[in-house]
CSV table of N, CA and C in Angstrom, one decimal:
chain,number,residue,atom,x,y,z
A,1,MET,N,0.8,-1.2,0.0
A,1,MET,CA,0.0,0.0,0.0
A,1,MET,C,0.9,1.3,0.0
A,2,ARG,N,2.0,1.2,0.8
A,2,ARG,CA,2.9,2.4,0.8
A,2,ARG,C,3.5,2.6,-0.5
A,3,LEU,N,3.9,1.6,-1.2
A,3,LEU,CA,4.5,1.7,-2.6
A,3,LEU,C,3.5,2.3,-3.5
A,4,PHE,N,2.2,2.0,-3.4
A,4,PHE,CA,1.2,2.6,-4.3
A,4,PHE,C,1.1,4.1,-4.0
A,5,ALA,N,1.1,4.5,-2.8
A,5,ALA,CA,1.0,5.9,-2.4
A,5,ALA,C,2.2,6.6,-2.9
A,6,VAL,N,3.4,6.1,-2.8
A,6,VAL,CA,4.6,6.7,-3.3
A,6,VAL,C,4.5,6.9,-4.8
A,7,LEU,N,4.2,5.8,-5.5
A,7,LEU,CA,4.0,5.9,-7.0
A,7,LEU,C,3.0,6.9,-7.4
A,8,THR,N,1.8,6.9,-6.7
A,8,THR,CA,0.8,7.8,-7.1
A,8,THR,C,1.3,9.3,-6.9
A,9,GLY,N,2.0,9.5,-5.8
A,9,GLY,CA,2.5,10.8,-5.5
A,9,GLY,C,3.5,11.2,-6.6
A,10,ALA,N,4.4,10.3,-7.0
A,10,ALA,CA,5.4,10.6,-8.1
A,10,ALA,C,4.7,10.9,-9.4
A,11,VAL,N,3.7,10.2,-9.8
A,11,VAL,CA,3.0,10.4,-11.0
A,11,VAL,C,2.3,11.7,-10.9
A,12,PHE,N,1.6,12.0,-9.8
A,12,PHE,CA,0.9,13.3,-9.7
A,12,PHE,C,1.9,14.5,-9.8
A,13,ALA,N,3.1,14.4,-9.1
A,13,ALA,CA,4.1,15.4,-9.2
A,13,ALA,C,4.6,15.6,-10.6
A,14,ALA,N,4.8,14.5,-11.4
A,14,ALA,CA,5.3,14.6,-12.7
A,14,ALA,C,4.2,15.3,-13.6
A,15,LEU,N,3.0,15.0,-13.4
A,15,LEU,CA,1.9,15.6,-14.2
A,15,LEU,C,1.7,17.1,-13.9
A,16,THR,N,2.0,17.5,-12.7
A,16,THR,CA,1.7,18.9,-12.3
A,16,THR,C,2.9,19.8,-12.5
A,17,VAL,N,4.1,19.3,-12.8
A,17,VAL,CA,5.2,20.1,-13.1
A,17,VAL,C,5.1,20.7,-14.5
A,18,THR,N,5.1,22.0,-14.7
A,18,THR,CA,5.0,22.6,-16.0
A,18,THR,C,6.3,23.3,-16.4
A,19,CYS,N,6.4,23.6,-17.6
A,19,CYS,CA,7.5,24.3,-18.1
A,19,CYS,C,7.4,25.8,-17.6
A,20,ALA,N,8.6,26.3,-17.2
A,20,ALA,CA,8.6,27.7,-16.7
A,20,ALA,C,8.5,28.7,-17.8
A,21,HIS,N,8.5,28.3,-19.0
A,21,HIS,CA,8.5,29.3,-20.1
A,21,HIS,C,7.2,30.0,-20.2
A,22,ALA,N,7.3,31.3,-20.3
A,22,ALA,CA,6.0,32.1,-20.4
A,22,ALA,C,5.7,32.3,-21.9
A,23,THR,N,4.5,32.8,-22.1
A,23,THR,CA,4.0,33.1,-23.5
A,23,THR,C,3.8,34.6,-23.5
A,24,VAL,N,4.4,35.2,-24.5
A,24,VAL,CA,4.3,36.7,-24.7
A,24,VAL,C,3.2,36.9,-25.7
A,25,ARG,N,2.3,37.8,-25.4
A,25,ARG,CA,1.2,38.0,-26.3
A,25,ARG,C,1.3,39.5,-26.9
A,26,ILE,N,1.4,39.6,-28.2
A,26,ILE,CA,1.5,40.9,-28.9
A,26,ILE,C,0.1,41.2,-29.4
A,27,THR,N,-0.5,42.3,-28.8
A,27,THR,CA,-1.9,42.6,-29.2
A,27,THR,C,-2.0,44.0,-29.9
A,28,SER,N,-1.0,44.9,-29.7
A,28,SER,CA,-1.0,46.2,-30.3
A,28,SER,C,0.4,46.8,-30.2
A,29,ASP,N,1.2,46.6,-31.2
A,29,ASP,CA,2.6,47.0,-31.1
A,29,ASP,C,3.0,47.8,-32.4
A,30,PRO,N,3.2,49.2,-32.2
A,30,PRO,CA,3.4,50.0,-33.3
A,30,PRO,C,4.9,50.0,-33.8
A,31,GLY,N,5.8,49.2,-33.1
A,31,GLY,CA,7.2,49.2,-33.5
A,31,GLY,C,8.0,50.3,-32.8
A,32,GLY,N,9.2,50.4,-33.2
A,32,GLY,CA,10.1,51.4,-32.6
A,32,GLY,C,11.5,51.2,-33.0
A,33,LEU,N,12.5,51.4,-32.2
A,33,LEU,CA,13.9,51.3,-32.5
A,33,LEU,C,14.2,49.8,-32.7
A,34,MET,N,14.9,49.5,-33.8
A,34,MET,CA,15.2,48.1,-34.2
A,34,MET,C,16.1,47.5,-33.1
A,35,ALA,N,17.1,48.3,-32.6
A,35,ALA,CA,18.0,47.8,-31.6
A,35,ALA,C,17.3,47.3,-30.3
A,36,ASP,N,16.3,48.0,-29.9
A,36,ASP,CA,15.5,47.6,-28.7
A,36,ASP,C,14.7,46.3,-29.0
A,37,TYR,N,14.2,46.2,-30.2
A,37,TYR,CA,13.4,45.0,-30.5
A,37,TYR,C,14.4,43.8,-30.7
A,38,ALA,N,15.5,44.0,-31.3
A,38,ALA,CA,16.5,42.9,-31.4
A,38,ALA,C,16.9,42.4,-30.1
A,39,SER,N,17.1,43.3,-29.1
A,39,SER,CA,17.5,42.9,-27.8
A,39,SER,C,16.4,42.1,-27.1
A,40,ARG,N,15.2,42.6,-27.2
A,40,ARG,CA,14.0,42.0,-26.6
A,40,ARG,C,13.7,40.6,-27.2
A,41,PHE,N,13.7,40.5,-28.5
A,41,PHE,CA,13.4,39.2,-29.1
A,41,PHE,C,14.6,38.2,-29.0
A,42,SER,N,15.8,38.7,-28.8
A,42,SER,CA,16.9,37.8,-28.5
A,42,SER,C,16.7,37.1,-27.2
A,43,THR,N,16.2,37.9,-26.2
A,43,THR,CA,15.9,37.4,-24.9
A,43,THR,C,14.8,36.4,-24.9
A,44,PHE,N,13.8,36.6,-25.8
A,44,PHE,CA,12.7,35.6,-25.9
A,44,PHE,C,13.3,34.3,-26.4
A,45,ARG,N,14.1,34.4,-27.5
A,45,ARG,CA,14.7,33.2,-28.1
A,45,ARG,C,15.5,32.4,-27.1
A,46,GLN,N,16.3,33.1,-26.3
A,46,GLN,CA,17.2,32.4,-25.3
A,46,GLN,C,16.4,31.9,-24.2
A,47,SER,N,15.4,32.5,-23.8
A,47,SER,CA,14.6,32.1,-22.6
A,47,SER,C,13.6,30.9,-22.9
A,48,GLY,N,13.4,30.7,-24.2
A,48,GLY,CA,12.4,29.7,-24.6
A,48,GLY,C,11.0,30.1,-24.6
A,49,GLU,N,10.8,31.4,-24.4
A,49,GLU,CA,9.4,32.0,-24.4
A,49,GLU,C,8.8,31.8,-25.8
A,50,SER,N,7.5,31.6,-25.8
A,50,SER,CA,6.7,31.5,-27.0
A,50,SER,C,6.0,32.9,-27.2
A,51,VAL,N,5.7,33.2,-28.4
A,51,VAL,CA,5.1,34.5,-28.8
A,51,VAL,C,3.8,34.2,-29.5
A,52,VAL,N,2.7,34.9,-29.1
A,52,VAL,CA,1.5,34.9,-29.8
A,52,VAL,C,1.2,36.3,-30.4
A,53,ILE,N,1.1,36.4,-31.7
A,53,ILE,CA,0.7,37.6,-32.3
A,53,ILE,C,-0.8,37.6,-32.5
A,54,ASP,N,-1.5,38.5,-31.7
A,54,ASP,CA,-2.9,38.5,-31.7
A,54,ASP,C,-3.5,39.9,-31.9
A,55,GLY,N,-2.8,40.6,-32.8
A,55,GLY,CA,-3.3,42.0,-33.1
A,55,GLY,C,-2.2,42.7,-33.9
A,56,PRO,N,-2.3,44.0,-34.1
A,56,PRO,CA,-1.3,44.7,-34.9
A,56,PRO,C,0.1,44.5,-34.4
A,57,CYS,N,1.0,44.2,-35.3
A,57,CYS,CA,2.5,44.1,-35.0
A,57,CYS,C,3.1,44.8,-36.2
A,58,PHE,N,3.6,46.0,-36.0
A,58,PHE,CA,4.1,46.8,-37.1
A,58,PHE,C,5.6,47.1,-37.0
A,59,SER,N,6.2,47.3,-38.1
A,59,SER,CA,7.5,47.8,-38.2
A,59,SER,C,8.5,46.9,-37.5
A,60,ALA,N,9.3,47.4,-36.5
A,60,ALA,CA,10.3,46.6,-35.8
A,60,ALA,C,9.7,45.4,-35.1
A,61,CYS,N,8.4,45.4,-34.8
A,61,CYS,CA,7.8,44.3,-34.1
A,61,CYS,C,7.8,43.0,-34.9
A,62,THR,N,7.8,43.2,-36.3
A,62,THR,CA,7.8,42.0,-37.2
A,62,THR,C,9.1,41.3,-37.1
A,63,MET,N,10.1,41.9,-36.5
A,63,MET,CA,11.4,41.2,-36.4
A,63,MET,C,11.3,39.9,-35.6
A,64,VAL,N,10.2,39.8,-34.8
A,64,VAL,CA,10.0,38.6,-34.0
A,64,VAL,C,10.0,37.3,-34.9
A,65,LEU,N,9.6,37.5,-36.1
A,65,LEU,CA,9.5,36.3,-37.0
A,65,LEU,C,10.9,35.8,-37.4
A,66,GLY,N,11.9,36.6,-37.3
A,66,GLY,CA,13.3,36.2,-37.6
A,66,GLY,C,14.1,35.8,-36.3
A,67,TYR,N,13.6,36.3,-35.2
A,67,TYR,CA,14.4,36.0,-33.9
A,67,TYR,C,13.9,34.8,-33.2
A,68,VAL,N,12.6,34.6,-33.1
A,68,VAL,CA,12.0,33.5,-32.3
A,68,VAL,C,11.8,32.3,-33.3
A,69,PRO,N,12.2,31.1,-32.9
A,69,PRO,CA,12.0,30.0,-33.8
A,69,PRO,C,10.5,29.8,-34.2
A,70,HIS,N,10.2,29.4,-35.4
A,70,HIS,CA,8.9,29.4,-35.9
A,70,HIS,C,8.0,28.5,-35.1
A,71,GLU,N,8.5,27.5,-34.5
A,71,GLU,CA,7.7,26.6,-33.7
A,71,GLU,C,7.2,27.2,-32.4
A,72,ARG,N,7.8,28.3,-32.1
A,72,ARG,CA,7.3,29.0,-30.8
A,72,ARG,C,6.6,30.3,-31.1
A,73,VAL,N,6.2,30.5,-32.4
A,73,VAL,CA,5.4,31.7,-32.8
A,73,VAL,C,4.0,31.2,-33.2
A,74,CYS,N,3.0,31.9,-32.7
A,74,CYS,CA,1.6,31.6,-33.1
A,74,CYS,C,1.1,32.9,-33.6
A,75,VAL,N,0.5,32.9,-34.8
A,75,VAL,CA,-0.1,34.0,-35.4
A,75,VAL,C,-1.6,33.7,-35.5
A,76,THR,N,-2.4,34.5,-34.8
A,76,THR,CA,-3.9,34.2,-34.8
A,76,THR,C,-4.6,34.9,-35.9
A,77,HIS,N,-5.9,34.7,-36.1
A,77,HIS,CA,-6.6,35.3,-37.2
A,77,HIS,C,-6.8,36.8,-36.9
A,78,ASN,N,-6.5,37.3,-35.7
A,78,ASN,CA,-6.6,38.8,-35.4
A,78,ASN,C,-5.3,39.5,-35.7
A,79,ALA,N,-4.2,38.8,-36.1
A,79,ALA,CA,-2.9,39.4,-36.3
A,79,ALA,C,-2.9,40.2,-37.6
A,80,VAL,N,-2.2,41.3,-37.5
A,80,VAL,CA,-1.9,42.2,-38.7
A,80,VAL,C,-0.5,42.5,-38.6
A,81,LEU,N,0.3,42.1,-39.6
A,81,LEU,CA,1.7,42.4,-39.7
A,81,LEU,C,1.9,43.5,-40.7
A,82,GLY,N,2.6,44.6,-40.2
A,82,GLY,CA,2.8,45.8,-41.1
A,82,GLY,C,4.3,46.0,-41.4
A,83,PHE,N,4.7,46.0,-42.6
A,83,PHE,CA,6.0,46.2,-43.0
A,83,PHE,C,6.1,47.5,-43.8
A,84,HIS,N,7.3,48.1,-43.8
A,84,HIS,CA,7.5,49.3,-44.6
A,84,HIS,C,8.9,49.4,-45.1
A,85,ALA,N,9.2,50.3,-46.0
A,85,ALA,CA,10.6,50.4,-46.5
A,85,ALA,C,11.5,50.9,-45.4
A,86,ALA,N,12.8,50.6,-45.6
A,86,ALA,CA,13.8,51.0,-44.6
A,86,ALA,C,14.0,52.5,-44.7
A,87,TRP,N,14.2,53.1,-43.5
A,87,TRP,CA,14.5,54.5,-43.5
A,87,TRP,C,15.4,54.8,-42.3
A,88,ARG,N,16.0,56.0,-42.4
A,88,ARG,CA,16.9,56.4,-41.3
A,88,ARG,C,16.5,57.8,-40.9
A,89,TYR,N,16.9,58.1,-39.7
A,89,TYR,CA,16.6,59.5,-39.2
A,89,TYR,C,17.6,60.4,-39.6
A,90,ASP,N,17.2,61.5,-40.2
A,90,ASP,CA,18.1,62.6,-40.6
A,90,ASP,C,17.8,63.8,-39.8
A,91,PRO,N,18.7,64.3,-38.9
A,91,PRO,CA,18.4,65.5,-38.0
A,91,PRO,C,17.9,66.7,-38.8
A,92,ALA,N,18.3,66.9,-40.0
A,92,ALA,CA,17.9,68.0,-40.8
A,92,ALA,C,16.5,67.8,-41.4
A,93,ASP,N,16.2,66.6,-41.9
A,93,ASP,CA,14.9,66.4,-42.6
A,93,ASP,C,14.0,65.4,-41.9
A,94,GLY,N,14.3,64.9,-40.8
A,94,GLY,CA,13.5,63.9,-40.1
A,94,GLY,C,13.7,62.5,-40.7
A,95,ALA,N,12.7,61.8,-41.0
A,95,ALA,CA,12.8,60.5,-41.6
A,95,ALA,C,13.1,60.6,-43.1
A,96,SER,N,14.0,59.8,-43.6
A,96,SER,CA,14.3,59.8,-45.0
A,96,SER,C,14.6,58.4,-45.4
A,97,PRO,N,14.3,58.0,-46.7
A,97,PRO,CA,14.6,56.6,-47.1
A,97,PRO,C,16.0,56.3,-46.9
A,98,ALA,N,16.2,55.0,-46.5
A,98,ALA,CA,17.6,54.6,-46.4
A,98,ALA,C,18.1,54.3,-47.8
A,99,ARG,N,19.3,54.7,-48.1
A,99,ARG,CA,19.9,54.5,-49.4
A,99,ARG,C,21.1,53.6,-49.3
A,100,ARG,N,21.3,52.8,-50.3
A,100,ARG,CA,22.4,51.9,-50.4
A,100,ARG,C,23.7,52.7,-50.4
A,101,ARG,N,24.7,52.1,-49.8
A,101,ARG,CA,26.0,52.7,-49.9
A,101,ARG,C,26.6,52.4,-51.3
A,102,PRO,N,27.3,53.4,-51.8
A,102,PRO,CA,27.9,53.1,-53.1
A,102,PRO,C,29.0,52.0,-53.0
A,103,ARG,N,29.1,51.2,-54.0
A,103,ARG,CA,30.1,50.2,-54.0
A,103,ARG,C,31.5,50.8,-54.3
A,104,ARG,N,32.5,50.2,-53.7
A,104,ARG,CA,33.8,50.7,-53.9
A,104,ARG,C,34.6,50.0,-54.9
């Protein structure tokens, strides 16, 4: 009887232990500085966190698709991914299209 209780306890403990990885839900993200997002998504990749895109994910936010392994990304029917052309900030003119560097 004691062995049965020990085995039952072990099975119960094994079934109730869950993975410590969290799930990050993106519901409305307008994007921002690429360096900030690269750092954030690298952390998600290393920690094993999963990402659910469940709303607007624009600009730098879409980098999640390249940083987090595809098996840990879920895109729901509410997701909207927004991409745009590359640009850089010019103190004189504000945002301006990024231009290729001339080849040497």
